[in-house]
PDB file of C-alpha atoms in Angstrom:
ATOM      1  CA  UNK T 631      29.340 131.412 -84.075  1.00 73.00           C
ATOM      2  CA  UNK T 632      31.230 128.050 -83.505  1.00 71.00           C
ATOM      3  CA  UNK T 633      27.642 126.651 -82.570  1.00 72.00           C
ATOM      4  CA  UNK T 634      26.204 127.777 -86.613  1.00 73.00           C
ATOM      5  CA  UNK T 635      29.359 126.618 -87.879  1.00 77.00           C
ATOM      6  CA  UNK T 636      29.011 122.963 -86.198  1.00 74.00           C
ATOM      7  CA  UNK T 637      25.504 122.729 -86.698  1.00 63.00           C
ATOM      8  CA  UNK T 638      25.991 123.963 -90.827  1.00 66.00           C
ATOM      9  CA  UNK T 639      28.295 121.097 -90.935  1.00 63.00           C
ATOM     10  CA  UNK T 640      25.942 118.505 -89.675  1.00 63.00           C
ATOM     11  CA  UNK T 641      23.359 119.531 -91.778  1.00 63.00           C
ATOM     12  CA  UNK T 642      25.680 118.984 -94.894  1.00 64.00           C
ATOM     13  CA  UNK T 643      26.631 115.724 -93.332  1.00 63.00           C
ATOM     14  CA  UNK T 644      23.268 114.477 -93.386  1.00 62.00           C
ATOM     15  CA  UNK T 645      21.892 115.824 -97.039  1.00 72.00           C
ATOM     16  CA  UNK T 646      25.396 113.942 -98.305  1.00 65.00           C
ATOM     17  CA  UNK T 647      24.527 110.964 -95.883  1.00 65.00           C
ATOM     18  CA  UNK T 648      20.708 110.850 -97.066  1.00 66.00           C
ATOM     19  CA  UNK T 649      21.975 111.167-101.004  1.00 69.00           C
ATOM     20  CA  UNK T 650      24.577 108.109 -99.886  1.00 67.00           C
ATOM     21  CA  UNK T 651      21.767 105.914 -99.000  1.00 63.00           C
ATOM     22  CA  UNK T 652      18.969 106.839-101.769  1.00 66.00           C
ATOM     23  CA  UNK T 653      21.898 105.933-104.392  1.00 64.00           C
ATOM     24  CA  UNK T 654      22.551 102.573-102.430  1.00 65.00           C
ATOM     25  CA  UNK T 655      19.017 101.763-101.955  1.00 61.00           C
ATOM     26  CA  UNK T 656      17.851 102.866-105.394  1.00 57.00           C
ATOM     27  CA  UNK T 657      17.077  99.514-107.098  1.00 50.00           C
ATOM     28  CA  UNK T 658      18.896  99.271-110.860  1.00 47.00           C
ATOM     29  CA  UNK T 659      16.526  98.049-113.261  1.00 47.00           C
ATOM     30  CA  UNK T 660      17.216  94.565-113.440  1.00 48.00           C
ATOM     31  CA  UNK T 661      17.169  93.424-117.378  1.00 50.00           C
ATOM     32  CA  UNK T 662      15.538  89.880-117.304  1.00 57.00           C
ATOM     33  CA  UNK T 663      16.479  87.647-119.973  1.00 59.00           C
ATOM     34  CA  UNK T 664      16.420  84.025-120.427  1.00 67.00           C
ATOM     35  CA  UNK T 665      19.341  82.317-119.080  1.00 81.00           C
ATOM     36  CA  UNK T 666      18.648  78.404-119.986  1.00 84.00           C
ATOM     37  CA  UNK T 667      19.445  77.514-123.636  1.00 81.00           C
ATOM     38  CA  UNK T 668      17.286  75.195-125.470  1.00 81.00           C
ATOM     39  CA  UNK T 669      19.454  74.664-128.802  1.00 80.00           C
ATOM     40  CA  UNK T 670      17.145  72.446-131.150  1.00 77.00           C
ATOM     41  CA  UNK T 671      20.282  69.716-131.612  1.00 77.00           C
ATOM     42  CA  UNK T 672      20.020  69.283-128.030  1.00 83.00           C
ATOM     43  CA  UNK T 673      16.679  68.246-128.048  1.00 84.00           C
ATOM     44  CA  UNK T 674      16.184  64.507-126.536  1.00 84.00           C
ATOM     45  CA  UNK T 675      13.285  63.698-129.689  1.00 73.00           C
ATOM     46  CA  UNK T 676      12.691  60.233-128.439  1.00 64.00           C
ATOM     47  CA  UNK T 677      10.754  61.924-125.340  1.00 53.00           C
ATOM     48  CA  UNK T 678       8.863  64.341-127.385  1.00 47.00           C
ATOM     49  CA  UNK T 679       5.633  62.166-128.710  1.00 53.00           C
ATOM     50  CA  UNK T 680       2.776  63.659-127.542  1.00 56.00           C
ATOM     51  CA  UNK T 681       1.782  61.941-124.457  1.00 65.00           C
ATOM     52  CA  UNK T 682      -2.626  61.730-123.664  1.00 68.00           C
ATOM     53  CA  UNK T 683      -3.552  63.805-120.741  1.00 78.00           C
ATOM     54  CA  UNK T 684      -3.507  62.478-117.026  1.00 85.00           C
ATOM     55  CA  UNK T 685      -6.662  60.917-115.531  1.00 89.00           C
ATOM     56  CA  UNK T 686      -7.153  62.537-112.384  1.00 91.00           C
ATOM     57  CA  UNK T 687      -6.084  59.443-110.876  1.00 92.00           C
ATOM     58  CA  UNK T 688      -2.451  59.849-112.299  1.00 90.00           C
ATOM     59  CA  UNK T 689      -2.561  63.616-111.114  1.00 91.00           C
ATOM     60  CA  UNK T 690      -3.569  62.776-107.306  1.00 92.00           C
ATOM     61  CA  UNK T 691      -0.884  59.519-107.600  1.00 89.00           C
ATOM     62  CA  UNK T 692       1.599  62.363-108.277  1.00 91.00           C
ATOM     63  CA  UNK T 693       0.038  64.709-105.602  1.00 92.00           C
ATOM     64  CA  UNK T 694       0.294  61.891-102.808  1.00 90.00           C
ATOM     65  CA  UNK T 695       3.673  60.902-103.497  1.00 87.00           C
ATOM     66  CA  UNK T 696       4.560  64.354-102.542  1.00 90.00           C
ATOM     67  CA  UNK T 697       2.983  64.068 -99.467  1.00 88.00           C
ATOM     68  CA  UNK T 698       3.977  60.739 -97.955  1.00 85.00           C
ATOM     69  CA  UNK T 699       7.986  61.016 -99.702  1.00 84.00           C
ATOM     70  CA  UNK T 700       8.264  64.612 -99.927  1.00 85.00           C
ATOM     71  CA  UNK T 701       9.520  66.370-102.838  1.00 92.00           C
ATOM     72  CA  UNK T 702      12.545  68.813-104.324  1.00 95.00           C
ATOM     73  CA  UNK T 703      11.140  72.099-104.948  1.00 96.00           C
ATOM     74  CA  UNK T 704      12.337  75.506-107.530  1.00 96.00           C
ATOM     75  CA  UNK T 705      10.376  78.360-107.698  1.00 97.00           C
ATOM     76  CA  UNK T 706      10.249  79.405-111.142  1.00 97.00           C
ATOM     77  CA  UNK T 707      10.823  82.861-112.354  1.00 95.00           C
ATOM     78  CA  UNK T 708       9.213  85.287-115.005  1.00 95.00           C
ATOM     79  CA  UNK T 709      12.185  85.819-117.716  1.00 94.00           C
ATOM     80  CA  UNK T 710       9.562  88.047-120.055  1.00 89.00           C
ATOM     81  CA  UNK T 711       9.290  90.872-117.093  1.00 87.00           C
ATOM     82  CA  UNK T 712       5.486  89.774-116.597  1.00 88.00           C
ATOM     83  CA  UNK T 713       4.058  89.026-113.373  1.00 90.00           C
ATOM     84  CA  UNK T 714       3.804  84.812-113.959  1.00 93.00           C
ATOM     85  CA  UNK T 715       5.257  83.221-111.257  1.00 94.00           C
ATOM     86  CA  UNK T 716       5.383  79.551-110.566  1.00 96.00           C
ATOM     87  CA  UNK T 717       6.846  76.220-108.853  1.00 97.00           C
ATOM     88  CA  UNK T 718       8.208  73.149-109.545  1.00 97.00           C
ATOM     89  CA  UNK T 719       8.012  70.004-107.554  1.00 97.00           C
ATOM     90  CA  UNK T 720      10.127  66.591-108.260  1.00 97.00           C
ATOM     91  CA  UNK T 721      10.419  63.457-106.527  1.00 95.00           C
ATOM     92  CA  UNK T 722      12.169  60.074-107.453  1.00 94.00           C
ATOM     93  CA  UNK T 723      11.162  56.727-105.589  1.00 88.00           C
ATOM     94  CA  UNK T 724      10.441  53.858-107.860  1.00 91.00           C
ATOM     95  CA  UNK T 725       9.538  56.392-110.400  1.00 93.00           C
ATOM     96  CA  UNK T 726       9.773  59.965-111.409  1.00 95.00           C
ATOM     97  CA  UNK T 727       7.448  62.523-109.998  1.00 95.00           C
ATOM     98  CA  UNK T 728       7.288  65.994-111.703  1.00 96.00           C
ATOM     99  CA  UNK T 729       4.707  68.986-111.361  1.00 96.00           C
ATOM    100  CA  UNK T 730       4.979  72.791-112.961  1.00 97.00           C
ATOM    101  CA  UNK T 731       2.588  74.939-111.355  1.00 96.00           C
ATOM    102  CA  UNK T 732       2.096  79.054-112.756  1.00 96.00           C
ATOM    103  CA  UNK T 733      -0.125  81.927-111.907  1.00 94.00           C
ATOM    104  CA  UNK T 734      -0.417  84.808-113.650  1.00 92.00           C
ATOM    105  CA  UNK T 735       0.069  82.876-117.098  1.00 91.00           C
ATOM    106  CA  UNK T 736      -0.752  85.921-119.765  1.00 88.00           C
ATOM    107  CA  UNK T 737      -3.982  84.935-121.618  1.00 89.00           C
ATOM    108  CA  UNK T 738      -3.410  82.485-124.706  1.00 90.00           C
ATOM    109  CA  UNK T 739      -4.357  83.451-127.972  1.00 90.00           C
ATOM    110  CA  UNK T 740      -6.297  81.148-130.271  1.00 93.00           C
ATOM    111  CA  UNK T 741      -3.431  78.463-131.509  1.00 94.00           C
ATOM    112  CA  UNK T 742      -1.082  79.110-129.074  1.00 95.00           C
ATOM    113  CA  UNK T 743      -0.551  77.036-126.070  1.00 95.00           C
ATOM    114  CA  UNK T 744       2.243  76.361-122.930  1.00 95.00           C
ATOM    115  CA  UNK T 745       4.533  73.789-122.758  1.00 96.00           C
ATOM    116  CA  UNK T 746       7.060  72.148-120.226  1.00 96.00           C
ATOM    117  CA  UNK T 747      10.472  71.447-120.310  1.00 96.00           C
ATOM    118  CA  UNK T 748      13.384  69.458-118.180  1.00 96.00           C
ATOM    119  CA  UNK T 749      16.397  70.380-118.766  1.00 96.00           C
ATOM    120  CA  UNK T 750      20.147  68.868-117.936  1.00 94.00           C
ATOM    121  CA  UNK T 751      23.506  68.599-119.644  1.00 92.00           C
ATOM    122  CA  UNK T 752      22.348  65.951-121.912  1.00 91.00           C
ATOM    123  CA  UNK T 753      20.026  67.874-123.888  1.00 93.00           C
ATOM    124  CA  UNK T 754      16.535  68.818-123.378  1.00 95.00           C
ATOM    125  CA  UNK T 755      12.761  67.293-123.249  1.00 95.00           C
ATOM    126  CA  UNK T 756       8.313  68.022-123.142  1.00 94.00           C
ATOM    127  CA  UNK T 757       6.837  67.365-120.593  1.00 94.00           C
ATOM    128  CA  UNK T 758       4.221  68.236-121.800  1.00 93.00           C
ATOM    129  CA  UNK T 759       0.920  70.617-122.870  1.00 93.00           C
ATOM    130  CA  UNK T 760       0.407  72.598-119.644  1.00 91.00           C
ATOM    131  CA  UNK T 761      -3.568  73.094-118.556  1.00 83.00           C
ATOM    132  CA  UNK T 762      -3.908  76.692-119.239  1.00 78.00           C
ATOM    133  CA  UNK T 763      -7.089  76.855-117.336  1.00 77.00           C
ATOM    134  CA  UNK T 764      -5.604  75.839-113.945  1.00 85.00           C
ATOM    135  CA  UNK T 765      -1.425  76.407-114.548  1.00 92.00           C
ATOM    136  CA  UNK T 766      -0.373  72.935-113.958  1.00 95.00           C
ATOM    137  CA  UNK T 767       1.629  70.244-115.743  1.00 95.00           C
ATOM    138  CA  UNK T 768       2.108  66.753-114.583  1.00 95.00           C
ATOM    139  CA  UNK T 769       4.810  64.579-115.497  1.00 95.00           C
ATOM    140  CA  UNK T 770       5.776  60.572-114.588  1.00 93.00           C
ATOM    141  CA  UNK T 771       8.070  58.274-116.041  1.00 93.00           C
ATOM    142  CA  UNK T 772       9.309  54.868-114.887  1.00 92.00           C
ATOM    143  CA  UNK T 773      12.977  56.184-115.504  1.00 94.00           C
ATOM    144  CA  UNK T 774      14.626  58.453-113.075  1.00 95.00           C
ATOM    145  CA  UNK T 775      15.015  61.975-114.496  1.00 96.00           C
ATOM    146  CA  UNK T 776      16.405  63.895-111.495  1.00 95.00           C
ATOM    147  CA  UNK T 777      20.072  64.459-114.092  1.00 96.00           C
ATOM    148  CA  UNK T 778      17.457  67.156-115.849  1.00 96.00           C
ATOM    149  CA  UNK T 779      17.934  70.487-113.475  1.00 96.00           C
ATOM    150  CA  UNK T 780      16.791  72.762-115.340  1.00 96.00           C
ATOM    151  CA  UNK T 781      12.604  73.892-115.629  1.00 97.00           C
ATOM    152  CA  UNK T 782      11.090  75.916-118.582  1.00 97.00           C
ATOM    153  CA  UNK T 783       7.822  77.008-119.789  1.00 97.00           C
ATOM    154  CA  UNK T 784       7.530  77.914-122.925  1.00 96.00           C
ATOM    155  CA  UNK T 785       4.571  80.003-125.142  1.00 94.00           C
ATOM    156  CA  UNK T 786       4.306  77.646-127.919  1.00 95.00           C
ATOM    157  CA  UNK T 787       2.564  78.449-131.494  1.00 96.00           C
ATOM    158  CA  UNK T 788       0.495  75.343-133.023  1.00 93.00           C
ATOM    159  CA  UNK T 789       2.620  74.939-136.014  1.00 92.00           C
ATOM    160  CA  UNK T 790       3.872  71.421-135.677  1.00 88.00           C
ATOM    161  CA  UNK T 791       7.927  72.540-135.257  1.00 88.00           C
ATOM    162  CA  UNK T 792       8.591  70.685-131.978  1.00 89.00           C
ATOM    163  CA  UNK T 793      11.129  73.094-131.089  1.00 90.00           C
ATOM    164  CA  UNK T 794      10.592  75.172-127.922  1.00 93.00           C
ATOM    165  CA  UNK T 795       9.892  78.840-128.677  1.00 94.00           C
ATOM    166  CA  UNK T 796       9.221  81.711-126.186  1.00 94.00           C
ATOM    167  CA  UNK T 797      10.603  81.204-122.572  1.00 95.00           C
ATOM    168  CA  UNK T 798       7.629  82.257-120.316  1.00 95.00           C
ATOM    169  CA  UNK T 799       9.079  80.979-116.489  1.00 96.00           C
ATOM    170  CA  UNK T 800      12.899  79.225-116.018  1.00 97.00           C
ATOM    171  CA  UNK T 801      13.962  77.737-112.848  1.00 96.00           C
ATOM    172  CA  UNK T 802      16.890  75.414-111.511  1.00 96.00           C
ATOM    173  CA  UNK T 803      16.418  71.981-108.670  1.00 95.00           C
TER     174      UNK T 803
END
């Protein structure tokens, strides 16, 4: 009798013990949201002229000064609950290295394109058009920009407004 009464106690043990840990290990539904705020008066319009695109030869002169220097690197994350991911490489030395790189971009619609941002206390600038064929974005600049912290890609309509629209991937050096 003691022996039912023991082993009825351990079994309740263990159902309340196995509830315990489903509830703990349950993930919550995490609601992604944007967390870096591009406010159009903090925009830095002096860096915003559309630049032309990279030769190849500027886009390897970025890729080998990450090699021989190294480089600061943020992995950038989906804020639209898609499955883009990406990563963001930076380097100063004489000048400023940048690169954005995404996978998993969702398809562009006719007139709509990606664009780049860097981010830091002092506002907010483009980068640039990112290559929606390949998910990269290169970025140099005689003037060190390491202050900027913050990475964004945006989903951009081709109306003319400058002003970033949809966040897409955000990340922090």
């Amino acid at each position: 009798m003691l022996k039912k009464i023991i082993l009825g106690l351990l079994a309740v043990l263990l159902i309340v013990g196995g509830i315990a840990v489903i509830k703990r290990n349950r993930k919550v539904e995490e609601k992604i949201s944007p967390e870096i705020t591009l406010e159009s008066s903090k925009m830095i319009t002096d860096q915003t002229k559309l630049k032309p695109e990279m030769t190849e030869a500027e886009k390897q002169a970025i890729e080998n000064a990450f090699k021989e220097k190294g480089a600061e690197m943020t992995m950038l994350r989906d804020v639209e609950g898609g499955q883009t991911v990406g990563t963001a490489w930076r380097q100063f030395d004489k000048k400023f290295y940048f690169k954005i790189e995404a996978s998993r971009l969702p398809a562009l619609e006719k007139g709509f394109y990606y664009e780049g941002w860097l981010v830091g206390e002092s506002g907010f600038f483009s980068v640039g058009r990112m290559d929606a064929g390949t998910g990269k974005l290169y970025y140099i600049s005689d003037q060190d920009k390491s202050q900027f912290k913050g990475v964004v890609v945006t989903w951009e309509p081709e109306d003319g407004n400058p002003v970033p629209d949809k966040h897409i991937l955000e990340g922090n050096f």
